[in-house]
mmCIF file of C-alpha atoms and ligand atoms in Angstrom:
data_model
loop_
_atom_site.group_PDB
_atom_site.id
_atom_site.type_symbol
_atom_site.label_atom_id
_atom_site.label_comp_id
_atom_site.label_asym_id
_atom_site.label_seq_id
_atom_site.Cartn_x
_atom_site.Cartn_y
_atom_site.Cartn_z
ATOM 1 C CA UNK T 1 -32.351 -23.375 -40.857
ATOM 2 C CA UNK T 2 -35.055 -26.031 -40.415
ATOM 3 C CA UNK T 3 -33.588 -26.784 -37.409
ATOM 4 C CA UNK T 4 -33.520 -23.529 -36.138
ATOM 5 C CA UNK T 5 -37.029 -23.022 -37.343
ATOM 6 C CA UNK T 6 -37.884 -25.838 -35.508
ATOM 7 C CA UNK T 7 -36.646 -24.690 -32.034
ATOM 8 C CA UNK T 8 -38.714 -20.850 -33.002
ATOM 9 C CA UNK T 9 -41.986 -22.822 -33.188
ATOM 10 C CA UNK T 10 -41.510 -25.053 -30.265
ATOM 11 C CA UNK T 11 -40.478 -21.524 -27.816
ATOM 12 C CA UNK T 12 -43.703 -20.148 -29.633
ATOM 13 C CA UNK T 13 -45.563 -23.330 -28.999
ATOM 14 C CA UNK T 14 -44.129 -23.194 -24.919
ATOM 15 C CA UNK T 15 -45.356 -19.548 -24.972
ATOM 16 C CA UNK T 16 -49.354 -20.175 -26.407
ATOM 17 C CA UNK T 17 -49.631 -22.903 -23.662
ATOM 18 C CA UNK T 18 -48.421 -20.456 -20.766
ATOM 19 C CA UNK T 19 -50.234 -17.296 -22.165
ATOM 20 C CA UNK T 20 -53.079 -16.385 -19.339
ATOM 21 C CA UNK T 21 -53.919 -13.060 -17.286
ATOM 22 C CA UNK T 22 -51.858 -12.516 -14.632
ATOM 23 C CA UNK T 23 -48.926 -14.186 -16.122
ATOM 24 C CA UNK T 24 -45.353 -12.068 -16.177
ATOM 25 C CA UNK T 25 -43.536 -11.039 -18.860
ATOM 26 C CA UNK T 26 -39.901 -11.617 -17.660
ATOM 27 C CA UNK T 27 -41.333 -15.526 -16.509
ATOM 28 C CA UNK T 28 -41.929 -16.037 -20.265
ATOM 29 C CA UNK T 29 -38.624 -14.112 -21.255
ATOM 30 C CA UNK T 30 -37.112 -16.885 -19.369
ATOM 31 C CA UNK T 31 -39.385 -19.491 -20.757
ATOM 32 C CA UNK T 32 -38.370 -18.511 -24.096
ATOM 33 C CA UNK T 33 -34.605 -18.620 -22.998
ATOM 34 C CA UNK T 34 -34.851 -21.728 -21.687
ATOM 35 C CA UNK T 35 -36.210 -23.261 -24.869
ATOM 36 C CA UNK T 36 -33.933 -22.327 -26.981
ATOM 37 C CA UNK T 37 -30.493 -23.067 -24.349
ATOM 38 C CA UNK T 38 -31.387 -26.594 -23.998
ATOM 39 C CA UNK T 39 -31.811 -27.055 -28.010
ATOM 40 C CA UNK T 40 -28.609 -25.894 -28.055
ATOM 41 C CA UNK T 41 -28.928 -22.899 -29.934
ATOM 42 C CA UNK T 42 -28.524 -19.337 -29.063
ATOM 43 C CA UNK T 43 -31.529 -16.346 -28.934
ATOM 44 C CA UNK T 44 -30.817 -14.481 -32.141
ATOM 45 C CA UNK T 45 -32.061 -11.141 -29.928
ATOM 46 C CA UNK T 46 -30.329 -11.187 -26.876
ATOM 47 C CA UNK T 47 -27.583 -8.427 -27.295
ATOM 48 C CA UNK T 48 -28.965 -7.534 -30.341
ATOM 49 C CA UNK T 49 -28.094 -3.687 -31.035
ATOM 50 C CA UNK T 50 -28.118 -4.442 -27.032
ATOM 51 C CA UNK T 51 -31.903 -5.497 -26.830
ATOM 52 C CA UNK T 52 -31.652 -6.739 -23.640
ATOM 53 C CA UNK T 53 -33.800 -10.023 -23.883
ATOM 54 C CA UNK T 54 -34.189 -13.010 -25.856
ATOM 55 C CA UNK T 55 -38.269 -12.336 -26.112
ATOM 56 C CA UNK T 56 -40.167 -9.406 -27.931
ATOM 57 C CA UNK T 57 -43.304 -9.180 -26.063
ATOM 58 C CA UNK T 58 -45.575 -6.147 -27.503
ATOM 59 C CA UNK T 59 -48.587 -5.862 -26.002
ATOM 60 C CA UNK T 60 -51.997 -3.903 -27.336
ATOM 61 C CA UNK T 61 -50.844 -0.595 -29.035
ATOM 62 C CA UNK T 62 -47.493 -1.958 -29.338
ATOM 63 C CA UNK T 63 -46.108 -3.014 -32.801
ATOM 64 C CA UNK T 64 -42.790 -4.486 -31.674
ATOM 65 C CA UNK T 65 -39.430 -4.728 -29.749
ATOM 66 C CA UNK T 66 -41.672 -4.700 -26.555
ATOM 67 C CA UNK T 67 -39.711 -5.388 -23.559
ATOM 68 C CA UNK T 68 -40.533 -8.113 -21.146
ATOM 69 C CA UNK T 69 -40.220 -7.101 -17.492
ATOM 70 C CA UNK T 70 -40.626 -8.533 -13.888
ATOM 71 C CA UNK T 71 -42.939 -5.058 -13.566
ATOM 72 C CA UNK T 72 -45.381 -6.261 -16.312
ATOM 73 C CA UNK T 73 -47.956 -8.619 -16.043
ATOM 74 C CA UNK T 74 -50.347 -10.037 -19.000
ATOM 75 C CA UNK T 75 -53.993 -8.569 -18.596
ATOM 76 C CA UNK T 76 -57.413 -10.230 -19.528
ATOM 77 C CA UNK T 77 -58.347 -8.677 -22.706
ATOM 78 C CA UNK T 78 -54.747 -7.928 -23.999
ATOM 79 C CA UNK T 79 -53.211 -9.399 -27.018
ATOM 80 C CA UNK T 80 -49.627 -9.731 -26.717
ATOM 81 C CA UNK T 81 -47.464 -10.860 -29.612
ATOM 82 C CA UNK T 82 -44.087 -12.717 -29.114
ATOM 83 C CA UNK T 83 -41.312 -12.775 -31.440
ATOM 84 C CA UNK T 84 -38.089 -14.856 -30.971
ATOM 85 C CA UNK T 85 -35.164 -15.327 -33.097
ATOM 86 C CA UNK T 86 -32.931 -18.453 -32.406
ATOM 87 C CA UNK T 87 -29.635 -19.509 -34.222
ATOM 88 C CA UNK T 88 -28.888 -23.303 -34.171
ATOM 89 C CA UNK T 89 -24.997 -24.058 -36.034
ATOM 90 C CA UNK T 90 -25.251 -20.764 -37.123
ATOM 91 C CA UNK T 91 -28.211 -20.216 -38.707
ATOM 92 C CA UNK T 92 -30.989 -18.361 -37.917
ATOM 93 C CA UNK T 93 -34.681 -18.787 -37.319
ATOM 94 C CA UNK T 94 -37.503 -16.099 -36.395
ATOM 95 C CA UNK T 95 -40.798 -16.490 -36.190
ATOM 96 C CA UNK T 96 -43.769 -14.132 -33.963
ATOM 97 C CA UNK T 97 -47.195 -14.997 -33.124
ATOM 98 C CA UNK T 98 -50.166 -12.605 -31.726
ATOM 99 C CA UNK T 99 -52.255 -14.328 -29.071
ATOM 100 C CA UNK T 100 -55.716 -13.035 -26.907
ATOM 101 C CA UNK T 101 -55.369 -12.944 -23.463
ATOM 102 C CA UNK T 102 -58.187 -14.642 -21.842
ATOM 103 C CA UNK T 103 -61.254 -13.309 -23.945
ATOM 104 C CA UNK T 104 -60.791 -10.509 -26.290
ATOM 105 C CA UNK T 105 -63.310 -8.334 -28.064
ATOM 106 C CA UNK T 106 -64.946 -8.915 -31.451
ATOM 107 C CA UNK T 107 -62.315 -6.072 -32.617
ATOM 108 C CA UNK T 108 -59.499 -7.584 -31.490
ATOM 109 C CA UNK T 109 -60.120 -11.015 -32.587
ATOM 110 C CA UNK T 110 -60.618 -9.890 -36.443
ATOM 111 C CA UNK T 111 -57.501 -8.273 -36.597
ATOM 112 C CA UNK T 112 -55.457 -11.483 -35.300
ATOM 113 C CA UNK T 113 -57.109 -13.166 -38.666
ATOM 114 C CA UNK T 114 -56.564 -10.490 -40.963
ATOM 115 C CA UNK T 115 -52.754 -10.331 -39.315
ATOM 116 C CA UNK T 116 -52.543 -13.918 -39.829
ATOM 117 C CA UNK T 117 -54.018 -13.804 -43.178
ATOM 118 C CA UNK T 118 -51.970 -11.515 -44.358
ATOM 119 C CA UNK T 119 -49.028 -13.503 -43.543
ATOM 120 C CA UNK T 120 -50.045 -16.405 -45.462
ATOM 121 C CA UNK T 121 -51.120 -14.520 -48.687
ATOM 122 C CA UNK T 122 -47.748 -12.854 -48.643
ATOM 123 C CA UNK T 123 -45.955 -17.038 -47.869
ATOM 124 C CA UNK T 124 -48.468 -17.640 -50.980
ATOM 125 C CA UNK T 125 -46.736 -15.705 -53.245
ATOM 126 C CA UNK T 126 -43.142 -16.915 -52.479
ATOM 127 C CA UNK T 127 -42.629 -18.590 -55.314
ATOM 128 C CA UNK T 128 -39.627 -18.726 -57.753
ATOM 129 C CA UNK T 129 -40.899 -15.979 -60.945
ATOM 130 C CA UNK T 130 -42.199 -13.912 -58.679
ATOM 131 C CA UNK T 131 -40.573 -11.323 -56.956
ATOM 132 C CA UNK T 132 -40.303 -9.488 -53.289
ATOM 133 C CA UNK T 133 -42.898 -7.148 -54.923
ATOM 134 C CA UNK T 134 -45.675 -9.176 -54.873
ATOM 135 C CA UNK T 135 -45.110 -10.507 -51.276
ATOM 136 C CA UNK T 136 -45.873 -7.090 -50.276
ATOM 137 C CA UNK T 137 -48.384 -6.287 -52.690
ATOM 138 C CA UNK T 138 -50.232 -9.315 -51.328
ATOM 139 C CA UNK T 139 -49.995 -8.585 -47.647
ATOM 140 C CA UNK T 140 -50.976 -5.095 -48.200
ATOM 141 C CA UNK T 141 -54.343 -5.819 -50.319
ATOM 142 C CA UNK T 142 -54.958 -8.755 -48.171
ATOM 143 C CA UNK T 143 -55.016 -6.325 -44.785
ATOM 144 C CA UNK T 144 -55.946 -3.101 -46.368
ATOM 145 C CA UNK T 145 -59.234 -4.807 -48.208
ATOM 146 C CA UNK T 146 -60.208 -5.966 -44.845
ATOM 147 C CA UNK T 147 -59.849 -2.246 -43.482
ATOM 148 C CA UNK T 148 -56.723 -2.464 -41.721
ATOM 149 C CA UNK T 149 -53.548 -0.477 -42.136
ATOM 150 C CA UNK T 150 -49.951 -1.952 -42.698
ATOM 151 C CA UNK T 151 -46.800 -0.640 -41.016
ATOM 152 C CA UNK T 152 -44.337 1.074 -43.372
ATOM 153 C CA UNK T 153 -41.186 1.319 -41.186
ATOM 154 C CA UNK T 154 -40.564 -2.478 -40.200
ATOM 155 C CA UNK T 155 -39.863 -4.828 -42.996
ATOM 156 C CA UNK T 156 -39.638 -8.536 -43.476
ATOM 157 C CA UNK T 157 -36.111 -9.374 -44.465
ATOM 158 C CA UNK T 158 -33.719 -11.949 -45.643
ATOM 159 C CA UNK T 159 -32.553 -14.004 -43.153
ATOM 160 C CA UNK T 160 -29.763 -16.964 -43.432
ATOM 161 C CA UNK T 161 -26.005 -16.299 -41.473
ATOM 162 C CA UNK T 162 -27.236 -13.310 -40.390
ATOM 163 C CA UNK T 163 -31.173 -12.474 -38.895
ATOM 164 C CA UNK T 164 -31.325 -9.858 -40.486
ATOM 165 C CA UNK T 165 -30.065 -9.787 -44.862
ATOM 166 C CA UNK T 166 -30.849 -8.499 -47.665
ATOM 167 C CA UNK T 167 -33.463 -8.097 -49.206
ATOM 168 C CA UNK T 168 -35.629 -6.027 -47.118
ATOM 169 C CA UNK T 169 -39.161 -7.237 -47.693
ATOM 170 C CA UNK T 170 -41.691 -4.387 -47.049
ATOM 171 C CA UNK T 171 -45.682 -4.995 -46.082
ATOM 172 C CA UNK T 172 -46.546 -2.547 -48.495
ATOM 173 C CA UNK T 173 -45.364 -2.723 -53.174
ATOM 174 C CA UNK T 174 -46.464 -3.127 -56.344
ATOM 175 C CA UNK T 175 -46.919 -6.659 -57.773
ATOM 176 C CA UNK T 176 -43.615 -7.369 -60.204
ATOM 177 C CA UNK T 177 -41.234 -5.155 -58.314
ATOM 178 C CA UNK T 178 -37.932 -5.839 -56.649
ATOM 179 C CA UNK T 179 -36.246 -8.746 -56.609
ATOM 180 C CA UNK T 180 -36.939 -11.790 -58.253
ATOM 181 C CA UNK T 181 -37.449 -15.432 -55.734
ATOM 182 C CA UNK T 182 -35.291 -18.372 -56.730
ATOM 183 C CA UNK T 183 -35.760 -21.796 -54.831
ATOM 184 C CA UNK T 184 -33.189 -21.901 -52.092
ATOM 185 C CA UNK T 185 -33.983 -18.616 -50.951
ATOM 186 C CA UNK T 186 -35.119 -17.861 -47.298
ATOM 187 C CA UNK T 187 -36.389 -15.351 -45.549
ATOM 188 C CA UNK T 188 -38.684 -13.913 -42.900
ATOM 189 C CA UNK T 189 -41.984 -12.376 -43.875
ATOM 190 C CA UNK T 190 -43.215 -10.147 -40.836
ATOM 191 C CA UNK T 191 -46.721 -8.607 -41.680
ATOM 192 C CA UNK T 192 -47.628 -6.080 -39.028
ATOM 193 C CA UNK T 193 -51.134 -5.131 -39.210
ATOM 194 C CA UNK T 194 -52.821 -2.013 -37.653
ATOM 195 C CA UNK T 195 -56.238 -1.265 -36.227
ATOM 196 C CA UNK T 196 -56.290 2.447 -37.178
ATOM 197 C CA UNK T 197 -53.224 4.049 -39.221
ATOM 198 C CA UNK T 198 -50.044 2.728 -39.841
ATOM 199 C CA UNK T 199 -47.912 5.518 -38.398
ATOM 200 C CA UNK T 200 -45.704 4.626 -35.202
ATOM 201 C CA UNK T 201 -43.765 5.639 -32.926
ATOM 202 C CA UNK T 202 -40.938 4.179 -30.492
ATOM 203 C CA UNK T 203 -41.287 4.725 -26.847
ATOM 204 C CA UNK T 204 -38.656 6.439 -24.630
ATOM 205 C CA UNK T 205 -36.856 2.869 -23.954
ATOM 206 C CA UNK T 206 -35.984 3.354 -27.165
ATOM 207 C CA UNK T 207 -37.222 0.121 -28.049
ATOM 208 C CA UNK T 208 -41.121 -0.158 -27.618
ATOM 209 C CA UNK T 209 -42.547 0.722 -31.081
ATOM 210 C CA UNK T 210 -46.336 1.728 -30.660
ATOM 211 C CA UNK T 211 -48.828 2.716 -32.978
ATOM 212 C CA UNK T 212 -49.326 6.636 -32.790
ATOM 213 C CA UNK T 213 -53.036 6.658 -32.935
ATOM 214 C CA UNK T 214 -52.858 4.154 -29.972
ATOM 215 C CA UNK T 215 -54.884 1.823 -31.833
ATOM 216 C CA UNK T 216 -54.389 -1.995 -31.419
ATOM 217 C CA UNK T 217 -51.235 -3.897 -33.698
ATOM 218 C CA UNK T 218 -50.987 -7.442 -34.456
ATOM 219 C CA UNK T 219 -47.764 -8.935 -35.959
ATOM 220 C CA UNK T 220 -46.903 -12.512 -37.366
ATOM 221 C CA UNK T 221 -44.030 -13.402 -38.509
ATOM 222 C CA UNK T 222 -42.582 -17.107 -40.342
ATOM 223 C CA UNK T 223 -38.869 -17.582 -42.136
ATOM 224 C CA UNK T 224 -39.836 -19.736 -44.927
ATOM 225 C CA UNK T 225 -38.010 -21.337 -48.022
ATOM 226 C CA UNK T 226 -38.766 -20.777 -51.638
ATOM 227 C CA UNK T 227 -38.509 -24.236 -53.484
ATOM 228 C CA UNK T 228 -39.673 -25.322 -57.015
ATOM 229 C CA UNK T 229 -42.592 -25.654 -55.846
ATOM 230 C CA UNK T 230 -44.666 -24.753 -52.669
ATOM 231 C CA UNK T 231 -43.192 -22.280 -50.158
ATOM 232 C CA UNK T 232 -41.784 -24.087 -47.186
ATOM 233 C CA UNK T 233 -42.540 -22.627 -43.724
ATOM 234 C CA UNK T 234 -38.860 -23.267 -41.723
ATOM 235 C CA UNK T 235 -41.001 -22.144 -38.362
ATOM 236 C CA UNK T 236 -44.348 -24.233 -38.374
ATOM 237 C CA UNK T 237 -44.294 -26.205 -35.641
HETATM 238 MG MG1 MG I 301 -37.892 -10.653 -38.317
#
């Protein structure tokens, strides 16, 4: 899983250098394919439920599963987030980022760090006595203090054999609910942080999930480790 981790936060690290207006979204698609191929390892998404690339790019209102596509471009002013999955001997890594695009405004900038924040106050709290319950409790105060929503439908999630196990790990709890960490476990915490409300909806693709006010959505995602002592972040770079 480090290994896989490893190739997650080099694609995402390939990605942040290419990231510019005018850039296309299939180009990084490939990019990202690329990556991952000639680490040997597979992208976890490609074919997944029949997603139909190996890149999630989600730009402004969208929350996730954005599609990449020759037809769209990257815009000054956007923020885009990426999220990749990539399985290396079997086991899987994901990991997403949220970048600006060009210069973005004051608005849009605070809710990448609150997004970002949020994922590391939820990583703080993965250690062993604690349980899922106050990963989510953490993320939620830490975004909802700042006066951002969280998303209730998408989840953070075990993650091992299979990208997606149990247990689901929501953005939202009470502090000691659910299950209980023990060092060895892994999984993938996935804040994703609204603007306005947290309601969404998907698109007619049937993929693109959007925020319903249309409001903008940031979303950062590491698979991390719980060990005796300090969480371990499988996707840093
Ligand atoms: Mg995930």
């Amino acid at each position: 899983m480090r290994q896989a981790g490893r190739i997650v936060a080099e694609v995402l690290a390939v990605l942040q250098q290419r990231v510019r207006p005018g850039i296309n979204t299939a180009e990084l698609d490939e990019l990202a394919h690329q990556v991952i191929t000639k680490n040997k390892a597979i992208p976890s998404f490609k074919g997944y439920r029949g997603f139909p690339a190996s890149l999630c790019v989600s730009i402004n209102e969208e929350v996730v599963h954005g599609l990449p596509s020759k037809k769209r471009y990257l815009e000054e002013g956007d923020i885009v987030s990426f999220d990749v999955g990539a399985i290396y001997q079997g086991y899987h890594g994901d990991a997403a980022v949220t970048l600006g695009v060009g210069e973005i405004a004051e608005v849009a900038k605070e809710l990448l760090a609150v997004a970002a924040g949020a994922l590391a106050a939820g990583i703080a709290q993965s250690r062993p006595g604690n349980r899922t319950g106050d990963i989510s409790w953490a993320i939620q105060d830490y975004a909802e203090s700042r006066g951002c929503s969280v998303v209730r439908e998408y989840t953070g999630h075990g993650i091992g054999l299979q990208m997606h196990e149990d247990p689901q790990i929501p953005n939202y709890g009470q502090p000691k609910q659910g299950f209980l960490l023990k060092p060895g476990m892994t999984f993938a915490l996935e804040p994703m942080v609204n603007q306005g409300d947290w309601q969404t909806r998907v698109l007619d693709d049937n993929w693109t999930v959007v925020t319903k006010d249309g409001k903008l959505s940031a979303h950062f995602e590491h698979t991390i480790a719980v060990t005796e002592g300090e969480p371990e972040i499988l996707t840093s770079s």
